Short mmCIF file of C-alpha atoms in Angstrom, two decimals:
data_model
loop_
_atom_site.label_atom_id
_atom_site.label_comp_id
_atom_site.label_asym_id
_atom_site.label_seq_id
_atom_site.Cartn_x
_atom_site.Cartn_y
_atom_site.Cartn_z
CA MET K 1 46.87 63.56 220.56
CA SER K 2 47.24 66.32 217.96
CA THR K 3 45.86 69.83 218.11
CA GLU K 4 45.84 72.59 215.50
CA VAL K 5 46.47 75.96 217.09
CA ALA K 6 47.61 79.46 216.39
CA ARG K 7 49.28 81.38 213.67
CA THR K 8 52.70 82.91 213.39
CA ALA K 9 55.01 84.07 210.61
CA TRP K 10 58.53 82.86 209.97
CA PRO K 11 61.11 83.48 207.24
CA GLY K 12 61.76 80.74 204.74
CA GLY K 13 65.14 79.18 204.15
CA ARG K 14 67.22 76.24 203.21
CA HIS K 15 68.62 73.47 205.36
CA ARG K 16 71.86 74.27 207.04
CA VAL K 17 73.92 72.30 209.49
CA GLY K 18 72.42 72.93 212.89
CA ARG K 19 73.50 74.79 215.97
CA THR K 20 73.70 72.81 219.15
CA ALA K 21 73.30 75.50 221.75
CA GLY K 22 74.37 75.16 225.33
CA SER K 23 75.64 71.58 225.08
CA GLY K 24 78.88 72.45 226.91
CA THR K 25 80.69 69.18 227.42
CA ALA K 26 84.11 68.26 228.67
CA VAL K 27 85.08 67.49 225.09
CA VAL K 28 84.24 71.04 223.96
CA VAL K 29 86.37 72.51 226.72
CA ALA K 30 89.19 70.07 225.96
CA VAL K 31 89.20 70.91 222.24
CA GLN K 32 89.22 74.63 222.96
CA ALA K 33 92.06 74.17 225.44
CA LEU K 34 94.01 72.17 222.85
CA ILE K 35 93.60 74.90 220.24
CA TRP K 36 94.79 77.66 222.59
CA THR K 37 97.64 75.50 223.86
CA GLY K 38 98.80 75.10 220.29
CA ALA K 39 98.71 78.88 219.83
CA ALA K 40 100.80 79.28 222.99
CA ALA K 41 103.30 76.72 221.67
CA VAL K 42 103.60 78.71 218.43
CA LEU K 43 104.36 81.87 220.43
CA GLY K 44 106.96 79.83 222.28
CA MET K 45 108.70 79.15 218.96
CA TRP K 46 109.19 82.89 218.48
CA TRP K 47 110.25 83.44 222.09
CA VAL K 48 112.93 80.73 222.00
CA ASP K 49 114.35 81.99 218.72
CA THR K 50 114.40 85.70 219.68
CA ALA K 51 117.30 86.95 221.81
CA SER K 52 116.18 90.59 222.00
CA VAL K 53 114.03 93.20 220.27
CA VAL K 54 115.69 96.57 219.70
CA GLY K 55 114.29 99.74 218.14
CA PRO K 56 111.19 100.34 215.98
CA ALA K 57 112.46 98.07 213.19
CA GLY K 58 112.90 95.23 215.65
CA TRP K 59 109.48 95.74 217.17
CA PHE K 60 107.73 95.83 213.79
CA THR K 61 109.67 92.84 212.51
CA GLY K 62 109.05 90.89 215.73
CA ALA K 63 105.32 91.65 215.61
CA GLY K 64 105.31 90.60 211.96
CA ARG K 65 106.95 87.29 212.82
CA ILE K 66 104.49 86.62 215.66
CA THR K 67 101.42 87.36 213.55
CA GLY K 68 102.85 85.31 210.70
CA LEU K 69 103.37 82.27 212.92
CA LEU K 70 99.90 82.59 214.39
CA ALA K 71 98.39 83.01 210.92
CA GLY K 72 100.11 79.83 209.79
CA TYR K 73 98.78 77.99 212.83
CA ALA K 74 95.28 79.44 212.31
CA CYS K 75 95.29 78.04 208.77
CA VAL K 76 95.73 74.54 210.18
CA VAL K 77 92.95 75.04 212.73
CA LEU K 78 90.73 76.43 209.96
CA VAL K 79 91.18 73.29 207.87
CA ILE K 80 90.87 70.75 210.70
CA LEU K 81 87.62 72.24 212.01
CA MET K 82 85.90 71.52 208.71
CA ALA K 83 87.59 68.20 207.92
CA ARG K 84 84.39 66.51 209.18
CA VAL K 85 86.17 64.34 211.72
CA PRO K 86 83.41 62.07 213.11
CA LEU K 87 84.61 62.27 216.71
CA LEU K 88 84.45 66.08 216.67
CA ASP K 89 81.13 66.07 214.83
CA ARG K 90 79.49 63.77 217.38
CA THR K 91 80.88 65.47 220.48
CA VAL K 92 81.39 69.16 219.66
CA GLY K 93 78.51 69.38 217.18
CA THR K 94 78.54 70.25 213.48
CA ASP K 95 77.28 73.78 213.81
CA ARG K 96 79.58 74.68 216.69
CA LEU K 97 82.45 73.47 214.50
CA ALA K 98 81.14 75.64 211.67
CA ARG K 99 81.01 78.69 213.95
CA TRP K 100 84.52 77.98 215.23
CA HIS K 101 85.64 77.62 211.61
CA ALA K 102 84.11 81.00 210.76
CA ALA K 103 85.87 82.60 213.75
CA ALA K 104 89.15 80.92 212.77
CA GLY K 105 88.70 82.37 209.28
CA ARG K 106 88.39 85.89 210.66
CA TYR K 107 91.45 85.36 212.85
CA THR K 108 93.37 84.00 209.87
CA ILE K 109 92.53 86.96 207.64
CA GLY K 110 93.30 89.50 210.37
CA LEU K 111 96.58 87.88 211.37
CA THR K 112 97.70 87.44 207.76
CA LEU K 113 97.03 91.08 206.88
CA ALA K 114 98.73 92.23 210.09
CA HIS K 115 101.72 90.02 209.27
CA ALA K 116 102.05 91.46 205.77
CA VAL K 117 101.84 95.08 206.99
CA LEU K 118 104.06 94.70 210.06
CA ILE K 119 106.83 92.65 208.48
CA THR K 120 106.96 94.98 205.46
CA GLU K 121 107.21 98.03 207.72
CA GLY K 122 109.92 96.35 209.80
CA TYR K 123 111.96 95.48 206.70
CA ALA K 124 111.43 99.00 205.32
CA LEU K 125 112.75 100.58 208.53
CA THR K 126 115.74 98.23 208.50
CA GLY K 127 116.53 98.99 204.84
CA ARG K 128 115.72 102.70 205.18
CA THR K 129 113.16 102.66 202.37
CA ASP K 130 109.41 103.15 202.07
CA PRO K 131 106.93 100.30 202.72
CA VAL K 132 105.59 100.15 199.13
CA THR K 133 109.03 99.78 197.58
CA GLU K 134 110.00 97.25 200.22
CA GLY K 135 106.78 95.29 199.74
CA VAL K 136 107.34 95.01 195.98
CA ARG K 137 110.93 93.92 196.54
CA VAL K 138 109.92 91.25 199.06
CA VAL K 139 107.17 89.81 196.83
CA LEU K 140 109.30 89.74 193.67
CA HIS K 141 112.68 88.71 195.06
CA TYR K 142 112.18 86.66 198.22
CA PRO K 143 111.74 82.90 197.67
CA ASP K 144 108.10 81.66 197.54
CA MET K 145 106.79 85.14 198.25
CA LEU K 146 104.95 85.54 194.94
CA LYS K 147 103.00 82.36 195.68
CA ALA K 148 102.30 83.65 199.19
CA ALA K 149 100.95 86.92 197.75
CA VAL K 150 98.58 84.97 195.48
CA GLY K 151 97.52 82.93 198.50
CA LEU K 152 96.73 86.13 200.39
CA LEU K 153 94.58 87.36 197.51
CA LEU K 154 92.67 84.06 197.49
CA LEU K 155 92.08 84.34 201.23
CA LEU K 156 90.73 87.85 200.74
CA VAL K 157 88.36 86.58 198.01
CA THR K 158 87.14 83.90 200.42
CA ALA K 159 86.63 86.51 203.13
CA VAL K 160 84.61 88.74 200.80
CA VAL K 161 82.26 85.97 199.62
CA SER K 162 81.82 84.77 203.20
CA ALA K 163 80.63 88.16 204.44
CA ARG K 164 76.96 88.15 205.33
CA ALA K 165 76.00 90.73 202.70
CA ALA K 166 77.73 88.74 199.95
CA ARG K 167 76.27 85.42 201.13
CA ARG K 168 72.77 86.78 200.65
CA ARG K 169 73.51 87.50 196.99
CA LEU K 170 75.22 84.21 196.17
CA SER K 171 73.73 80.78 195.76
CA HIS K 172 74.91 78.18 198.24
CA GLU K 173 76.71 76.32 195.46
CA THR K 174 78.62 79.40 194.23
CA TRP K 175 79.64 80.31 197.76
CA TYR K 176 80.72 76.74 198.48
CA TYR K 177 83.04 76.42 195.50
CA LEU K 178 84.57 79.85 196.02
CA HIS K 179 85.10 78.89 199.65
CA LEU K 180 87.24 75.96 198.51
CA LEU K 181 89.85 78.53 197.43
CA THR K 182 90.94 78.41 201.08
CA TYR K 183 92.72 75.12 200.40
CA ALA K 184 94.64 76.63 197.49
CA ALA K 185 95.55 79.68 199.58
CA VAL K 186 96.93 77.54 202.42
CA PHE K 187 98.91 75.42 199.96
CA LEU K 188 100.42 78.47 198.22
CA ALA K 189 101.37 80.16 201.49
CA PHE K 190 103.01 77.14 203.09
CA GLY K 191 106.37 77.33 201.30
CA HIS K 192 107.26 80.89 202.25
CA GLN K 193 106.88 80.09 205.95
CA LEU K 194 109.72 77.57 205.82
CA THR K 195 112.00 79.41 203.42
CA ASN K 196 111.70 82.85 205.03
CA GLY K 197 110.79 82.16 208.65
CA ALA K 198 113.75 82.46 210.98
CA GLU K 199 112.06 80.10 213.46
CA PHE K 200 112.27 77.24 210.96
CA ASP K 201 116.05 77.16 210.84
CA ARG K 202 115.74 74.58 213.61
CA THR K 203 115.13 71.03 212.39
CA ALA K 204 112.68 70.29 215.21
CA THR K 205 110.40 73.21 214.36
CA ARG K 206 110.47 72.40 210.63
CA VAL K 207 109.50 68.80 211.37
CA ALA K 208 106.73 69.93 213.74
CA TRP K 209 105.33 72.31 211.10
CA TYR K 210 105.36 69.59 208.44
CA VAL K 211 103.59 67.19 210.81
CA LEU K 212 100.97 69.83 211.61
CA TYR K 213 100.18 70.64 207.98
CA LEU K 214 100.42 67.09 206.65
CA GLY K 215 98.22 65.90 209.52
CA ALA K 216 95.53 68.43 208.60
CA ALA K 217 95.77 67.43 204.94
CA ALA K 218 95.47 63.75 205.89
CA LEU K 219 92.27 64.43 207.86
CA VAL K 220 90.72 66.23 204.88
CA VAL K 221 91.64 63.42 202.47
CA ARG K 222 90.51 60.75 204.92
CA PHE K 223 87.12 62.14 205.92
CA ARG K 224 86.10 64.35 202.99
CA LEU K 225 87.27 62.09 200.17
CA LEU K 226 88.08 58.50 201.12
CA THR K 227 85.25 57.94 203.63
CA PRO K 228 82.50 59.12 201.21
CA LEU K 229 84.15 57.08 198.44
CA ARG K 230 84.07 53.98 200.61
CA LEU K 231 80.45 54.63 201.57
CA SER K 232 79.52 55.02 197.92
CA ARG K 233 81.26 51.82 196.86
CA ARG K 234 79.95 49.79 199.79
CA HIS K 235 76.31 50.86 199.68
CA GLY K 236 75.75 51.93 196.06
CA LEU K 237 73.10 54.46 197.09
CA ARG K 238 70.44 55.29 194.54
CA VAL K 239 67.02 56.92 194.30
CA ALA K 240 64.18 54.44 194.84
CA GLY K 241 61.36 56.92 194.38
CA VAL K 242 60.11 60.49 194.84
CA ARG K 243 56.84 61.40 196.60
CA ARG K 244 55.30 64.86 196.69
CA GLU K 245 54.33 65.91 200.22
CA SER K 246 53.01 69.40 199.33
CA PRO K 247 53.17 71.75 196.32
CA ASP K 248 56.81 72.62 197.08
CA VAL K 249 58.01 69.72 199.27
CA VAL K 250 59.06 66.24 198.17
CA SER K 251 60.36 63.16 199.92
CA VAL K 252 63.12 61.16 198.27
CA LEU K 253 63.45 57.48 199.15
CA VAL K 254 67.04 56.20 199.02
CA THR K 255 68.05 52.57 198.87
CA GLY K 256 71.23 50.59 198.27
CA GLU K 257 73.28 47.60 199.33
CA HIS K 258 74.03 46.53 202.92
CA MET K 259 71.78 49.29 204.26
CA ASP K 260 71.57 47.54 207.62
CA GLU K 261 75.25 48.38 208.12
CA LEU K 262 74.69 52.12 207.63
CA VAL K 263 74.26 53.41 211.19
CA VAL K 264 72.22 56.64 211.28
CA ARG K 265 71.10 58.26 214.53
CA PRO K 266 67.71 59.99 214.71
CA GLY K 267 68.18 63.69 213.93
CA GLN K 268 71.26 63.26 211.74
CA PHE K 269 71.78 64.35 208.14
CA PHE K 270 73.90 63.53 205.09
CA ARG K 271 75.37 65.73 202.39
CA TRP K 272 73.69 64.39 199.26
CA ARG K 273 75.12 64.62 195.75
CA PHE K 274 72.69 63.29 193.14
CA LEU K 275 74.60 62.11 190.07
CA SER K 276 72.24 63.43 187.42
CA PRO K 277 72.55 66.33 184.96
CA GLY K 278 72.42 69.68 186.70
CA LEU K 279 72.71 68.21 190.18
CA TRP K 280 75.98 66.27 190.34
CA TRP K 281 78.18 69.33 190.92
CA THR K 282 76.85 70.22 194.37
CA ALA K 283 76.28 68.42 197.67
CA SER K 284 73.49 69.70 199.91
CA PRO K 285 72.75 68.78 203.54
CA TYR K 286 69.34 67.23 204.13
CA SER K 287 68.15 65.48 207.28
CA VAL K 288 66.85 61.93 207.34
CA SER K 289 63.07 62.33 207.80
CA ALA K 290 62.01 58.77 208.66
CA VAL K 291 63.31 56.21 211.11
CA PRO K 292 65.89 54.08 209.21
CA ASP K 293 64.57 50.55 208.73
CA GLY K 294 67.78 48.86 207.57
CA ARG K 295 66.55 48.81 203.97
CA SER K 296 66.22 52.48 202.98
CA LEU K 297 66.58 56.12 204.04
CA ARG K 298 64.27 59.04 203.35
CA ILE K 299 64.86 62.77 203.09
CA THR K 300 62.20 65.47 202.79
CA VAL K 301 63.17 68.64 200.93
CA LYS K 302 61.50 72.00 200.32
CA ALA K 303 62.05 73.74 196.98
CA VAL K 304 63.78 77.01 197.86
CA GLY K 305 66.18 77.16 194.90
CA GLY K 306 67.02 75.54 191.60
CA HIS K 307 68.86 72.58 193.13
CA SER K 308 66.25 71.62 195.73
CA ALA K 309 63.41 72.18 193.26
CA ALA K 310 65.06 69.80 190.78
CA LEU K 311 64.86 66.92 193.25
CA ALA K 312 61.21 66.51 192.28
CA THR K 313 62.37 65.37 188.83
CA LEU K 314 64.78 62.69 190.04
CA ARG K 315 64.33 59.35 188.33
CA PRO K 316 64.42 56.03 190.16
CA GLY K 317 67.87 54.48 189.85
CA THR K 318 69.75 57.82 189.98
CA ARG K 319 73.05 57.17 191.73
CA ILE K 320 73.96 59.14 194.85
CA TRP K 321 77.25 60.16 196.43
CA ALA K 322 76.62 60.80 200.13
CA GLU K 323 78.78 62.07 203.00
CA GLY K 324 77.81 61.36 206.57
CA PRO K 325 75.94 60.83 208.72
CA TYR K 326 76.61 64.11 210.50
CA GLY K 327 75.00 66.10 213.28
CA ALA K 328 74.69 66.05 217.05
CA LEU K 329 70.94 66.76 217.25
CA THR K 330 70.40 63.21 218.50
CA PRO K 331 68.66 61.46 221.42
CA ASP K 332 71.94 61.62 223.35
CA ARG K 333 71.15 65.27 224.10
CA ALA K 334 68.05 64.32 226.09
CA THR K 335 70.10 62.85 228.99
CA GLY K 336 67.07 61.04 230.36
CA ARG K 337 64.73 64.06 230.42
CA PRO K 338 61.41 64.37 228.56
CA ALA K 339 61.72 66.40 225.37
CA LEU K 340 59.99 69.39 223.79
CA LEU K 341 60.41 69.59 220.01
CA LEU K 342 59.84 72.93 218.27
CA ALA K 343 59.83 73.03 214.46
CA ALA K 344 59.10 75.61 211.77
CA GLY K 345 58.23 74.61 208.22
CA VAL K 346 60.39 71.89 206.77
CA GLY K 347 62.47 72.04 209.95
CA ILE K 348 60.14 69.25 211.02
CA THR K 349 62.27 66.68 209.15
CA PRO K 350 64.83 65.73 211.84
CA LEU K 351 62.32 66.33 214.66
CA ARG K 352 59.77 63.97 213.13
CA VAL K 353 62.29 61.13 213.62
CA LEU K 354 63.13 62.26 217.15
CA PHE K 355 59.40 62.45 218.00
CA GLU K 356 59.07 58.78 217.15
CA THR K 357 62.25 57.58 218.86
CA LEU K 358 62.84 59.71 221.96
CA PRO K 359 61.83 57.87 225.14
CA GLY K 360 59.24 59.11 227.57
CA ASP K 361 56.61 61.72 226.69
CA PRO K 362 57.95 64.02 223.95
CA VAL K 363 55.79 67.00 222.94
CA LEU K 364 56.01 68.52 219.46
CA ILE K 365 54.89 71.95 218.23
CA HIS K 366 55.03 72.68 214.49
CA TRP K 367 54.64 76.20 213.08
CA ALA K 368 53.86 76.73 209.38
CA ARG K 369 52.51 79.40 207.08
CA ARG K 370 49.81 77.31 205.38
CA PRO K 371 48.07 74.02 206.17
CA GLU K 372 49.83 72.37 203.23
CA ASP K 373 53.19 73.32 204.79
CA LEU K 374 52.50 70.99 207.71
CA VAL K 375 54.37 68.25 205.88
CA LEU K 376 54.50 64.78 207.42
CA ARG K 377 51.53 65.69 209.65
CA HIS K 378 49.76 62.39 209.00
CA GLU K 379 52.84 60.47 210.12
CA ILE K 380 53.25 62.65 213.21
CA ASP K 381 49.59 62.19 214.16
CA THR K 382 49.98 58.45 213.79
CA VAL K 383 53.04 58.45 216.05
CA ALA K 384 51.27 60.67 218.60
CA ALA K 385 48.22 58.39 218.70
CA ARG K 386 50.33 55.25 219.03
CA ARG K 387 52.55 56.65 221.79
CA GLY K 388 49.92 58.71 223.58
CA THR K 389 52.00 61.86 223.15
CA ARG K 390 51.02 65.37 222.05
CA ALA K 391 51.55 67.22 218.76
CA TYR K 392 50.38 70.83 218.27
CA TYR K 393 50.15 72.70 214.95
CA SER K 394 50.13 76.39 214.14
CA VAL K 395 49.10 77.88 210.78
CA SER K 396 49.45 81.57 209.95
CA HIS K 397 47.48 81.67 206.66
CA PRO K 398 44.62 81.39 206.08
CA ALA K 399 43.49 82.86 209.37
CA GLY K 400 43.78 80.49 212.30
CA TYR K 401 44.11 80.60 216.06
CA ARG K 402 46.97 82.80 217.14
CA LEU K 403 49.79 81.08 219.04
CA PRO K 404 52.45 83.63 220.00
CA LEU K 405 55.92 82.21 220.37
CA ASP K 406 56.42 83.29 223.96
CA ALA K 407 56.98 81.85 227.41
CA GLY K 408 53.31 82.07 228.41
CA THR K 409 52.18 80.02 225.43
CA LEU K 410 54.85 77.39 226.01
CA ARG K 411 53.91 77.07 229.68
CA ALA K 412 50.22 76.78 228.78
CA LEU K 413 50.83 73.96 226.30
CA VAL K 414 53.66 72.26 228.23
CA PRO K 415 53.40 73.10 231.95
CA ASP K 416 56.66 71.28 232.76
CA VAL K 417 58.61 73.02 229.97
CA ALA K 418 61.32 74.21 232.38
CA GLN K 419 62.18 70.58 233.22
CA ARG K 420 62.41 69.42 229.60
CA VAL K 421 65.25 69.22 227.11
CA CYS K 422 64.35 71.22 224.00
CA TYR K 423 65.16 70.58 220.34
CA LEU K 424 64.71 73.35 217.75
CA CYS K 425 64.81 73.25 213.97
CA GLY K 426 63.79 76.14 211.75
CA PRO K 427 64.85 79.43 210.14
CA PRO K 428 67.27 81.70 212.07
CA GLY K 429 64.73 84.42 212.92
CA TRP K 430 62.17 81.95 214.21
CA ALA K 431 64.84 79.97 216.07
CA SER K 432 66.11 83.08 217.87
CA ALA K 433 62.56 83.86 219.01
CA ALA K 434 62.08 80.25 220.12
CA GLN K 435 65.29 80.30 222.13
CA ALA K 436 64.29 83.56 223.82
CA ALA K 437 60.86 82.13 224.68
CA LEU K 438 62.38 78.96 226.12
CA ARG K 439 64.85 80.91 228.25
CA ALA K 440 62.03 83.11 229.52
CA ALA K 441 60.08 79.94 230.37
CA GLY K 442 62.93 78.79 232.58
CA VAL K 443 64.79 76.39 230.29
CA PRO K 444 68.57 76.70 230.81
CA ALA K 445 70.72 77.21 227.71
CA ARG K 446 72.49 73.88 228.21
CA ARG K 447 69.20 72.09 227.53
CA ILE K 448 68.37 73.93 224.30
CA HIS K 449 69.66 72.23 221.15
CA GLN K 450 69.05 73.80 217.77
CA GLU K 451 69.24 73.23 214.05
CA SER K 452 68.74 76.14 211.67
CA PHE K 453 67.63 76.78 208.12
CA ALA K 454 69.42 79.40 206.04
CA LEU K 455 70.86 79.88 202.55
#
């Protein structure tokens, strides 16, 4: 059954790794506990190595040492959270990891700046000089400090381009490559920790620090370089064809070797790098939009920028470098309950696959601006008719029936909404309204799972 209803407006956007809201699992709690336990262990390093703290110079220097140790530890956490470790991706969720990574970045910047200010003031008080003179002396004459200063500047550049106001003005690709400066900053800052940190005079602590940093580096190399390389060599992914779904949306069919071995869960996505002129230099996340058949994969992409628009010109045979699959917006989240799927615009792509594969009686509601933006509608109607499930559509222009995104509307369309597990995929503004409506309709946060679209 499919029904066209309502109209509503929503902001456009580009696919981003999704938020999995309210999925609190034991693994999430365990990972958080592990991170904070590590921070406590780092504080223990300072405590064991510090006999006493005397006078203002001692307090400033001690605070500088503490913040420096925590900043060094935060760098490791920062890197590990975005190493794309499959176990973390499947259990914690890609977007939760991204939000933790963003928080770790803010902690890292704050702790690093506090370390620089406090330790300089402590040394200045000890040497009876002013902080500026002391800071110049430390940077120019202490071992590895010049590299550390450059690393700090790179971290600050990363912080600036990651600020929300700056992100709006930068393309995703520009932001992404500037963000990679974090790796260079961590590398440049590593040496001064060991050469100048009093805590690292002990062999055990030096070994532990090396293990921590080398372990993080190994995870990055393993999962962000070697795993995609192996996938590329094993499957030889390439473009099989491009089909236009609407004036600004295309589907790209991907094929390759041994495709039956490529396990992809409904709702997951890859980071796709198309090896053609103008496209090879960036990898963008796009969800799989059709149930994998063991022979091919399909993605459906809306043109919201130069890169996504260029996908319409891809030629059959174009080679692809892919990373993934990623994402926790999968049937596992349903936990045996019937599902309600809410999509806006091209956010339908992962939900279209879930609509076909989730057990029971899933209900889907798709909001769009124009009738032609209801991409994949024919496929959804076919699935709904075959399964005896319901799909509702809302178009805002030209004039249509108004369907407010509120609790009353959801209850009217889906009377048992409060008992369902809910999947969301759409732009941030729309998704926030959808979450508020679901909560007002009685759906607990732990049963609301979301993917967003943003630049």
